[in-house]
Short mmCIF file of C-alpha atoms and ligand atoms in Angstrom, two decimals:
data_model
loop_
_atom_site.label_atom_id
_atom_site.label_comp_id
_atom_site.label_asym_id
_atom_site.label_seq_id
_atom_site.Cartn_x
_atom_site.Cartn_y
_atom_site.Cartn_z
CA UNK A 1 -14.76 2.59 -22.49
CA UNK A 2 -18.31 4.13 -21.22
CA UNK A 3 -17.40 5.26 -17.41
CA UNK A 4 -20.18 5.06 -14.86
CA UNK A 5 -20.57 7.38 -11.79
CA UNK A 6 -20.49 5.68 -7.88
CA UNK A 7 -23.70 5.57 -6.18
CA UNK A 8 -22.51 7.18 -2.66
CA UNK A 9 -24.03 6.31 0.28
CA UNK A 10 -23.25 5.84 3.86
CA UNK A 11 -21.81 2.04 3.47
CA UNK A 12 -19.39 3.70 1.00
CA UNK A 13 -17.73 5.83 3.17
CA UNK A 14 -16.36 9.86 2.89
CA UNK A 15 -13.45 10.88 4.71
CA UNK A 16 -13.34 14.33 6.19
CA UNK A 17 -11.16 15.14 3.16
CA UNK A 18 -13.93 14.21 0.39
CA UNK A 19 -15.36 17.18 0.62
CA UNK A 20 -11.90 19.18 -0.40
CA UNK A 21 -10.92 16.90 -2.70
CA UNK A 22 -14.02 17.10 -4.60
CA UNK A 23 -13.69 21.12 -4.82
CA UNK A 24 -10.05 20.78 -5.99
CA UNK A 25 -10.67 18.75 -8.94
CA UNK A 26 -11.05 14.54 -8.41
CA UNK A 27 -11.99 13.38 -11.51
CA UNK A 28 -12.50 9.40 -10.37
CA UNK A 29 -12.54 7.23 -7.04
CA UNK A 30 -12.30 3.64 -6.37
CA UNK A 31 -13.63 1.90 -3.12
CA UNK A 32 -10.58 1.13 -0.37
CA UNK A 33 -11.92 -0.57 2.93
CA UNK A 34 -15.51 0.32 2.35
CA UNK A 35 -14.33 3.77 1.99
CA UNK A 36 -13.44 6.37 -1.32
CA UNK A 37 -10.24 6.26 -2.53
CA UNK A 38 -9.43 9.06 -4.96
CA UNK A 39 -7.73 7.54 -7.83
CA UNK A 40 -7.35 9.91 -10.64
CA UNK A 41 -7.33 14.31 -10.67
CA UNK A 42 -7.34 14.69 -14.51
CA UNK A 43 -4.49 12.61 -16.72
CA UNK A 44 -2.81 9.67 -14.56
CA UNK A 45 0.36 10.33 -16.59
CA UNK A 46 0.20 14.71 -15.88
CA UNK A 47 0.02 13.37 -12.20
CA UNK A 48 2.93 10.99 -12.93
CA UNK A 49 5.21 13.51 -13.65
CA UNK A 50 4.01 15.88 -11.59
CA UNK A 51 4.66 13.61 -8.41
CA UNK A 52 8.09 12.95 -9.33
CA UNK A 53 8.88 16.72 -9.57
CA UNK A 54 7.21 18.51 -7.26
CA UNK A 55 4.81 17.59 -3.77
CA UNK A 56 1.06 16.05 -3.63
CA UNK A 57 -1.28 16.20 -1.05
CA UNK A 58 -3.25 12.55 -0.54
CA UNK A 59 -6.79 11.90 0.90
CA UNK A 60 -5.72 8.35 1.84
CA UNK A 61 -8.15 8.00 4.69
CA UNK A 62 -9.32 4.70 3.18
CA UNK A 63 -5.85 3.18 4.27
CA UNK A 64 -7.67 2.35 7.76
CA UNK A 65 -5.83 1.37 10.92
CA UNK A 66 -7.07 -1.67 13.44
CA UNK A 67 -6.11 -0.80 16.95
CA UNK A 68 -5.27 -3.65 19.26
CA UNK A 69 -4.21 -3.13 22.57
CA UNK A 70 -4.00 -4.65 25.87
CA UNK A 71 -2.33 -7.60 27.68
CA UNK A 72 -1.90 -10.09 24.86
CA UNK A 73 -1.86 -7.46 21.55
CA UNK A 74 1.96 -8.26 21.07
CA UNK A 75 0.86 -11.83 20.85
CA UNK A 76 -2.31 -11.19 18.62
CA UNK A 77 -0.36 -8.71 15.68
CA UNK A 78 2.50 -11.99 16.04
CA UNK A 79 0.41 -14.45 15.57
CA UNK A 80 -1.33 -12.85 12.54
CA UNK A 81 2.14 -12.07 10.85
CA UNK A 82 4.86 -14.03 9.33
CA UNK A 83 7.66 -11.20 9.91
CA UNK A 84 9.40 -11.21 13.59
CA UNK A 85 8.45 -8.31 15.66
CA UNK A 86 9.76 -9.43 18.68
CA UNK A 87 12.95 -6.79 18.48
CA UNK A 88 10.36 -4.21 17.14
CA UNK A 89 10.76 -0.87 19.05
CA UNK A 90 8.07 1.79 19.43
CA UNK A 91 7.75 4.37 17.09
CA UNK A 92 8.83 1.89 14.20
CA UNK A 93 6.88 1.48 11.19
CA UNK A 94 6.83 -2.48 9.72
CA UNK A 95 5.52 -4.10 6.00
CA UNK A 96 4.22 -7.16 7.38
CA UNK A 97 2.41 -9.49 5.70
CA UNK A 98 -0.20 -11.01 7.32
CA UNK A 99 -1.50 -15.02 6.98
CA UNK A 100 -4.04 -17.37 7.57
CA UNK A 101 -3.26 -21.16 8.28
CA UNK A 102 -3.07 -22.22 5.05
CA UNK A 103 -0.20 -19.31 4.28
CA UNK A 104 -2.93 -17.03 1.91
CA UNK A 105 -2.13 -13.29 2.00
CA UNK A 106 -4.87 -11.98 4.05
CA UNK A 107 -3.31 -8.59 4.02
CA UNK A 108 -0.02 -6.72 3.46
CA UNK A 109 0.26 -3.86 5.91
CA UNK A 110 2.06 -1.28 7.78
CA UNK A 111 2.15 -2.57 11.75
CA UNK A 112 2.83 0.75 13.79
CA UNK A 113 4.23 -0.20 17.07
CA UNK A 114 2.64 2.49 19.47
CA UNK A 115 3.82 0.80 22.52
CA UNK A 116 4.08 -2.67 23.67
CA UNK A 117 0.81 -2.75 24.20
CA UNK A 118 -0.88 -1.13 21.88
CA UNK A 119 -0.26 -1.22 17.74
CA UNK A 120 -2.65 -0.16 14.54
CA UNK A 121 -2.60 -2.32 11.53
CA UNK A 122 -2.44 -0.02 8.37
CA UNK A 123 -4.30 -1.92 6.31
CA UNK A 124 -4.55 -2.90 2.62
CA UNK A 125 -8.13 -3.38 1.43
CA UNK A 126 -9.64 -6.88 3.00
CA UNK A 127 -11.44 -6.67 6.59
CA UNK A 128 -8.68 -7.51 8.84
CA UNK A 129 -10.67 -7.09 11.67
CA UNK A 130 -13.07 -9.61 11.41
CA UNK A 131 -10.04 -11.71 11.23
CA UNK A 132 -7.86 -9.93 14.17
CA UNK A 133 -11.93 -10.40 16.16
CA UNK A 134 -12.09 -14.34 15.27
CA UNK A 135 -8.54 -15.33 16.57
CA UNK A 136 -8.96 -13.02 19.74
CA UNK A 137 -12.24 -15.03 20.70
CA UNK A 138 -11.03 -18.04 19.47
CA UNK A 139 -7.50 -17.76 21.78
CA UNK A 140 -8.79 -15.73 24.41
CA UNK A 141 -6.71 -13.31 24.28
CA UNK A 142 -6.85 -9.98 26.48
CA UNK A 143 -7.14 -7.20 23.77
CA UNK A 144 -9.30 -4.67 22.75
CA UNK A 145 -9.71 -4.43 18.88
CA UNK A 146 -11.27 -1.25 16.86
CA UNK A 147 -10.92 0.80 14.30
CA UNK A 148 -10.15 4.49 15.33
CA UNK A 149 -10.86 7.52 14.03
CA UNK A 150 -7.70 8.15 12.02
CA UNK A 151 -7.47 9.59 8.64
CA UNK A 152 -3.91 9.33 7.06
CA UNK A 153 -2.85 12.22 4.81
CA UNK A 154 -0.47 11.55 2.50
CA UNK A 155 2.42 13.84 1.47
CA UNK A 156 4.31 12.93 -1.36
CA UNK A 157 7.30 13.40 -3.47
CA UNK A 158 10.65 15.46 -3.67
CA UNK A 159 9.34 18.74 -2.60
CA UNK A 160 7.37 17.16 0.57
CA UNK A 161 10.84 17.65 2.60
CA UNK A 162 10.69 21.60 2.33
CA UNK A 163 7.20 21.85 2.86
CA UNK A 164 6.95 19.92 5.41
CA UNK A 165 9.93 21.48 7.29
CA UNK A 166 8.40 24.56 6.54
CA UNK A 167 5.60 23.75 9.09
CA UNK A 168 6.89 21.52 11.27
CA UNK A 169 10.23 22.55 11.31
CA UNK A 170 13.82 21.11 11.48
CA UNK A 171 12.97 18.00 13.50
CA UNK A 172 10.67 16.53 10.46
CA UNK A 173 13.40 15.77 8.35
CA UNK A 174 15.37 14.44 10.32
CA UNK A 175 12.87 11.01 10.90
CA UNK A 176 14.28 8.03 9.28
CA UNK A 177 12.60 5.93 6.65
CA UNK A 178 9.72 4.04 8.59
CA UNK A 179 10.19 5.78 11.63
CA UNK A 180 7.30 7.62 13.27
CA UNK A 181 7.04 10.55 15.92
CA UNK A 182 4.77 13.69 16.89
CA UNK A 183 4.57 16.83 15.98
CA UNK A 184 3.05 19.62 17.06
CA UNK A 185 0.78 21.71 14.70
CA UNK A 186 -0.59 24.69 16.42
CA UNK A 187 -0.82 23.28 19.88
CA UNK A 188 -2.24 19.90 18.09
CA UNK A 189 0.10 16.66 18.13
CA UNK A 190 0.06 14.57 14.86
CA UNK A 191 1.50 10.81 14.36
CA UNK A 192 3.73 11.26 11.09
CA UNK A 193 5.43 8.67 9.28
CA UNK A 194 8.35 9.04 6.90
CA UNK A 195 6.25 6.81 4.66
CA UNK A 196 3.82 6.70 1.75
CA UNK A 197 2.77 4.46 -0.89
CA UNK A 198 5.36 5.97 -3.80
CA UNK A 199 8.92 5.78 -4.20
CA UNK A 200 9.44 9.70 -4.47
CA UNK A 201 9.65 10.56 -0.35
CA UNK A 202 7.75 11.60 1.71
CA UNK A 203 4.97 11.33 4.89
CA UNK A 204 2.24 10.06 6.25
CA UNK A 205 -0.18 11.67 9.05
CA UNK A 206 -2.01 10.13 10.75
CA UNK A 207 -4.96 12.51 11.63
CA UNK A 208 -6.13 11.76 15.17
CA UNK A 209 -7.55 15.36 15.89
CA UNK A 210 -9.84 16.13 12.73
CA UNK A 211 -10.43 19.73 13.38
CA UNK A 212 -6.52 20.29 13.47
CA UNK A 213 -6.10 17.91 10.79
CA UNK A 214 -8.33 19.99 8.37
CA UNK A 215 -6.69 23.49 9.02
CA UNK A 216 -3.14 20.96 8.74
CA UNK A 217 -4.66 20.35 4.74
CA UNK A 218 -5.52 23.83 4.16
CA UNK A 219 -2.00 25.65 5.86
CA UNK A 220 -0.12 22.59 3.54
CA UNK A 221 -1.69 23.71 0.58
CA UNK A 222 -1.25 27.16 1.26
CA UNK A 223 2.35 27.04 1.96
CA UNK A 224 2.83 24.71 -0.72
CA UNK A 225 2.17 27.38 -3.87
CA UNK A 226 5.80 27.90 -3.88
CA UNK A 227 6.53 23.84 -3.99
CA UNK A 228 3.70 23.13 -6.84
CA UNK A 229 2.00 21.69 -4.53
CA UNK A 230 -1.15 19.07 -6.40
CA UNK A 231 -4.00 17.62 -4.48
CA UNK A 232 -3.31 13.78 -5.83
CA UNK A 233 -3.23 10.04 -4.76
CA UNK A 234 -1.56 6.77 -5.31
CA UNK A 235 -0.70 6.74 -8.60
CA UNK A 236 -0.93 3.64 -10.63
CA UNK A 237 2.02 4.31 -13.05
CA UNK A 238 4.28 4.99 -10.56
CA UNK A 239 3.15 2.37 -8.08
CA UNK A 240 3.77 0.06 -10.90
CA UNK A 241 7.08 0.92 -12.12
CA UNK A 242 8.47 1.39 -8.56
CA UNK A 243 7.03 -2.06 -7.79
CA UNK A 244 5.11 -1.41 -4.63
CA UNK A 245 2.07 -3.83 -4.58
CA UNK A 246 -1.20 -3.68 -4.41
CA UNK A 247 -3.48 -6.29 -2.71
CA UNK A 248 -6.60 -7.70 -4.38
CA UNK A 249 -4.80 -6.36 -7.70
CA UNK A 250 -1.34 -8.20 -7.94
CA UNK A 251 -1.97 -10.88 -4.76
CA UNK A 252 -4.61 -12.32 -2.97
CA UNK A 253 -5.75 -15.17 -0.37
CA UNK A 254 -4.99 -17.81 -3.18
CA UNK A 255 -1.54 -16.36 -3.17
CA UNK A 256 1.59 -17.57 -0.39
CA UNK A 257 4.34 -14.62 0.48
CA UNK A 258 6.97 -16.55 -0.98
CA UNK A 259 4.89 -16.30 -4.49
CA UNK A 260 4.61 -12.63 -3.98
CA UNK A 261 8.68 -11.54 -3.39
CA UNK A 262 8.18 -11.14 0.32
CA UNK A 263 10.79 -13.65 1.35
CA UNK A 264 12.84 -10.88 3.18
CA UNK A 265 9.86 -10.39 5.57
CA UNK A 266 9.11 -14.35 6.46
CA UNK A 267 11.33 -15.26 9.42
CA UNK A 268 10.96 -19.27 10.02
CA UNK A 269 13.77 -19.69 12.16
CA UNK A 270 12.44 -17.28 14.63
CA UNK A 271 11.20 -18.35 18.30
CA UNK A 272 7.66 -17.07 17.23
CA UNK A 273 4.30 -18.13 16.70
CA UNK A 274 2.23 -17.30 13.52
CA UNK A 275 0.08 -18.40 11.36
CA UNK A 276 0.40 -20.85 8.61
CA UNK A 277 4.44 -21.28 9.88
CA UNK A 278 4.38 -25.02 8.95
CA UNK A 279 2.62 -24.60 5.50
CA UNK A 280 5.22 -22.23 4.99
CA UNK A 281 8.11 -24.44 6.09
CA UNK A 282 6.78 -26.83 3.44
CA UNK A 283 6.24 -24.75 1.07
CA UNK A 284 10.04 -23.15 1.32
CA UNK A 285 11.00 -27.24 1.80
CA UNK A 286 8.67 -28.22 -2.04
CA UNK A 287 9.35 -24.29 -3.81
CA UNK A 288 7.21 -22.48 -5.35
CA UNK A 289 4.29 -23.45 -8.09
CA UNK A 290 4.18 -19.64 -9.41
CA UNK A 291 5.79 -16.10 -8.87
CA UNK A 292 5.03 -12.03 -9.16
CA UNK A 293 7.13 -10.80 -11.97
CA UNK A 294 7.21 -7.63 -13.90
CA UNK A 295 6.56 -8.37 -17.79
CA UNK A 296 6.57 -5.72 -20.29
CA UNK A 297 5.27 -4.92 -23.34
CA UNK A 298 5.96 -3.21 -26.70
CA UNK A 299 2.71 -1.00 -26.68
CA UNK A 300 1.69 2.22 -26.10
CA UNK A 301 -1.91 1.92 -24.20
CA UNK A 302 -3.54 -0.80 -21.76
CA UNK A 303 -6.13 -0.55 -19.60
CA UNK A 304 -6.56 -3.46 -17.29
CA UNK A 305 -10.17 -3.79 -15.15
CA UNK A 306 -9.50 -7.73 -14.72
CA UNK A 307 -7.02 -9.88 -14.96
CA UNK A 308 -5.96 -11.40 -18.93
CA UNK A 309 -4.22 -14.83 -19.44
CA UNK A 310 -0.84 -14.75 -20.68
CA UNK A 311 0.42 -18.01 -22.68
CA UNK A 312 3.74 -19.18 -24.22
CA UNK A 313 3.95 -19.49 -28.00
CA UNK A 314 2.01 -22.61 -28.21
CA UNK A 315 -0.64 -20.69 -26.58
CA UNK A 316 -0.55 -23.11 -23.05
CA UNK A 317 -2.12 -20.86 -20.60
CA UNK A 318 1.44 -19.88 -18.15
CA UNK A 319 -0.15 -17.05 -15.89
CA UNK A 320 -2.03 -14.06 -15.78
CA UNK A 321 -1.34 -10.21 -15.96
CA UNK A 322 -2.66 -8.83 -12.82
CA UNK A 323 -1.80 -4.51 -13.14
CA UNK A 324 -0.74 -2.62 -15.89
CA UNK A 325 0.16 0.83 -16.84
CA UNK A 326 1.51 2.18 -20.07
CA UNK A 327 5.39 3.87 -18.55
CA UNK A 328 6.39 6.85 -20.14
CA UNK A 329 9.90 6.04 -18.16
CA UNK A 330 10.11 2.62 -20.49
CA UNK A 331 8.05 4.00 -23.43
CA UNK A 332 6.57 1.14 -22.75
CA UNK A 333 3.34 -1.15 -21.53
CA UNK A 334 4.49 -2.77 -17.86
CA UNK A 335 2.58 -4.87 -15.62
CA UNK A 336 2.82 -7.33 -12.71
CA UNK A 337 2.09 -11.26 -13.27
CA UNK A 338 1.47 -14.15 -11.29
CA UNK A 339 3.66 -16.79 -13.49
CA UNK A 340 3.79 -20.94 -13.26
CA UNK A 341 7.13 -22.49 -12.52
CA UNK A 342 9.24 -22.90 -14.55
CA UNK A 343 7.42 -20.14 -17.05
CA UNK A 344 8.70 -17.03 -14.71
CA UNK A 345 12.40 -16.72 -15.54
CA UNK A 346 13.44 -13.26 -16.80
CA UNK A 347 13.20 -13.16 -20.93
CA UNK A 348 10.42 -15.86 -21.47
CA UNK A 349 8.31 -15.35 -24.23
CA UNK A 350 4.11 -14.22 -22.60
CA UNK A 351 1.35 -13.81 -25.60
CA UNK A 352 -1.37 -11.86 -24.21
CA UNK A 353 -4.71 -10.56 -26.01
CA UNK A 354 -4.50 -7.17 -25.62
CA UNK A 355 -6.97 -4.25 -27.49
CA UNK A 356 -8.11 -7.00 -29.61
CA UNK A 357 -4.51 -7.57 -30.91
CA UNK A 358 -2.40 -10.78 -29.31
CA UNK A 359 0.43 -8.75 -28.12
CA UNK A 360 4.47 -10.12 -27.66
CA UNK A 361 5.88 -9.53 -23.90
CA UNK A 362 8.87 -10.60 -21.53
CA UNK A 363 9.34 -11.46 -18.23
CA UNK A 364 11.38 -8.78 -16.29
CA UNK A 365 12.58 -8.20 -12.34
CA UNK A 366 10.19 -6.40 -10.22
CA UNK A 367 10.82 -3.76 -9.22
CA UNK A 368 11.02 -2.73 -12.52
CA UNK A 369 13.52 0.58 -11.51
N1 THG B 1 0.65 3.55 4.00
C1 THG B 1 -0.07 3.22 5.11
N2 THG B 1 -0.91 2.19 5.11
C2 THG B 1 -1.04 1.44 3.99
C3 THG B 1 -0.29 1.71 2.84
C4 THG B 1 0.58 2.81 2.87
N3 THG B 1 -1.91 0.40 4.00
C5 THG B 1 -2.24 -0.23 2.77
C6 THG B 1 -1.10 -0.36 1.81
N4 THG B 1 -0.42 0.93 1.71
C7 THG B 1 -0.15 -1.41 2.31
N5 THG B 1 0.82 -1.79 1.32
C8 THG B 1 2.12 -1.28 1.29
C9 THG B 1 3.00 -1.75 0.34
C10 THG B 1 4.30 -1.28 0.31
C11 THG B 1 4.71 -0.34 1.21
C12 THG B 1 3.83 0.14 2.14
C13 THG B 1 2.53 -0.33 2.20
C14 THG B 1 6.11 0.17 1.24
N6 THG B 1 7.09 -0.64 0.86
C15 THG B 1 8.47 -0.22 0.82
C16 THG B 1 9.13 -0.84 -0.39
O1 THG B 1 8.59 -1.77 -0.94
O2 THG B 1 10.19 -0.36 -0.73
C17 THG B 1 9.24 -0.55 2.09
C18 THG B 1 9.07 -1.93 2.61
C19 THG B 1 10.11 -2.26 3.65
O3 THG B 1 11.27 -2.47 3.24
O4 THG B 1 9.82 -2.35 4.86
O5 THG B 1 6.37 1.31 1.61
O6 THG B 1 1.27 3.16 1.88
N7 THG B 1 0.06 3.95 6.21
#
């Protein structure tokens, strides 16, 4: 496939990390929130392995936050999510999807609860604040709503513990999964997550203070020699095969929560008000027409840049593949799928055209590890 170079310019935005990352070797970016996302440094599957061994630096600026605070924010971030926050506690980190009225995904991010009065929506790529903006003027609610200057950093994988000990000392590992606190870097505090969009460990910072932020990138890198340290990003092989999802690639508006697996985050029975809570009641009252399941195939090499239909074996149309990956853990072609009722039970048959061949799959769990 012919590859084609991006066309930069001020609507597509740097970070303050683009700069580095284009010394230290990024070989390909996609566009997250209007902003570049590194997505490859070289082979996907050397950065695979790599991740899982050792510790990666990530320029994931693009992961933007929206700020709302003031009088009613509590009530704004509630009413834009299905998942309960009213026992949230500050300096918690929560996946929460977030709705319209008709139940669509609009977005599936990380709410950090500052304070009471004051929270930042990590979010996935769709413009969330337009959205957060229209139901603030529409209610009347008492917030302010922007998006600050923070650039997240990502540190990933085993090794990130002893690095990141290394400079911040003792305290950093002892944060708990989804728990954030600061931490002093040379007289500079930094909001750090035990978070990160891969299943191997690790943290997030979220870079407030730019100038500290930037000697915080070069000291990591420095120090990190002895870990192996890569500069990297999310990776799609082992996003895939640990099952984390990815919005606008495996769900979307036309998609409910229930049809993407997030059942353990929709809380009906709560005393709260949200968004699209009585489609939701009916659709938990009717089930499902379709669900995200893992499928995998017996090939060695896909490369998805839309989505492909996937059929039963009297080739009736039954879903479409939405990500896939070729997993050196399964020595195998894996991939998410949205699937039609009653199509998405584990071992059904899916025909897909795939390299010009009509290739032979199954339905699996996600995750798929
Ligand atoms: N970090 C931050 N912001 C983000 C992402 C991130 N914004 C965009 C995107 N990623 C949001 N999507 C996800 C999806 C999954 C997870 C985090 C963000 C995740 N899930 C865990 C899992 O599935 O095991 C834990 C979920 C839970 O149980 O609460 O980590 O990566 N800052």
């Amino acid at each position: 496939m012919k590859n084609f170079s991006i066309a930069k310019s001020r609507r597509l935005r740097a970070t303050p990390y683009t700069s580095r990352i284009e010394k230290q070797g990024v070989t390909a970016y996609t566009v997250y929130n209007h902003m570049l996302l590194p997505a490859a440094f070289g082979s996907l599957e050397e950065s695979y392995h790599h991740l899982k061994k050792n510790v990666q630096i990530w320029d994931v600026a693009g992961e933007r936050q929206v700020e709302i605070s003031g009088k009613d924010s509590s009530k704004l971030v509630q009413l834009m999510t299905c998942r309960d926050l009213s026992k949230s506690k500050d300096g918690r980190c929560y996946y929460c999807p977030i709705l319209d009225d008709e139940a669509g995904i609009i977005n599936d991010p990380i709410v950090l609860r500052i304070n009471e009065n004051k929270w930042w929506i990590s979010i996935a790529d769709s413009d969330v604040i337009l959205f957060a903006k229209g139901l603030a003027i529409g209610n009347k609610f008492e917030v302010k709503i922007l998006e600050p200057n923070v650039d997240i950093m990502a540190v990933q994988g085993p090794k990130s513990f002893g690095l990141m000990e290394k400079v911040f000392g003792k305290k950093i590992t002892e944060l708990k999964f989804f728990d954030f606190d600061y931490f002093d870097f040379e007289g500079a505090k930094h909001l750090i997550a035990k978070s990160g969009w891969s299943k191997q460990g690790g943290y997030e910072i979220y870079v407030e203070n730019i100038e500290s932020g930037l000697k915080l990138y070069d000291r990591l890198f420095e120090i990190g020699k002895e870990f192996y340290i890569r500069p990297g990003c999310p990776n799609l092989i082992e996003r895939i095969e640990s099952g984390l999802l990815s919005y606008g690639n495996d769900m979307d508006n036309g998609d409910n929560p229930f049809e993407c697996g997030f059942d353990k985050f929709i809380n009906l029975d709560a005393d709260i008000n949200f968004l699209g809570k009585e489609k939701l009641k009916k659709i938990k009252a009717e089930g499902i027409k379709k669900k995200l399941v893992g499928v995998k195939f017996d090939i060695k090499e896909i490369s998805l840049s839309k989505s492909i239909d996937l059929k039963d074996e009297s080739s009736n149309i039954i879903g479409e593949l939405r990500s896939a990956c070729y997993s050196p853990h399964f020595g195998k072609v894996i991939g998410i799928a949205m699937i039609k009722k009653p199509y998405c039970e584990v071992s059904q048959i899916v025909k897909a055209e795939i390299n010009n061949n009509i290739c032979t799959g199954n339905v699996c769990d996600l995750p798929f590890i």
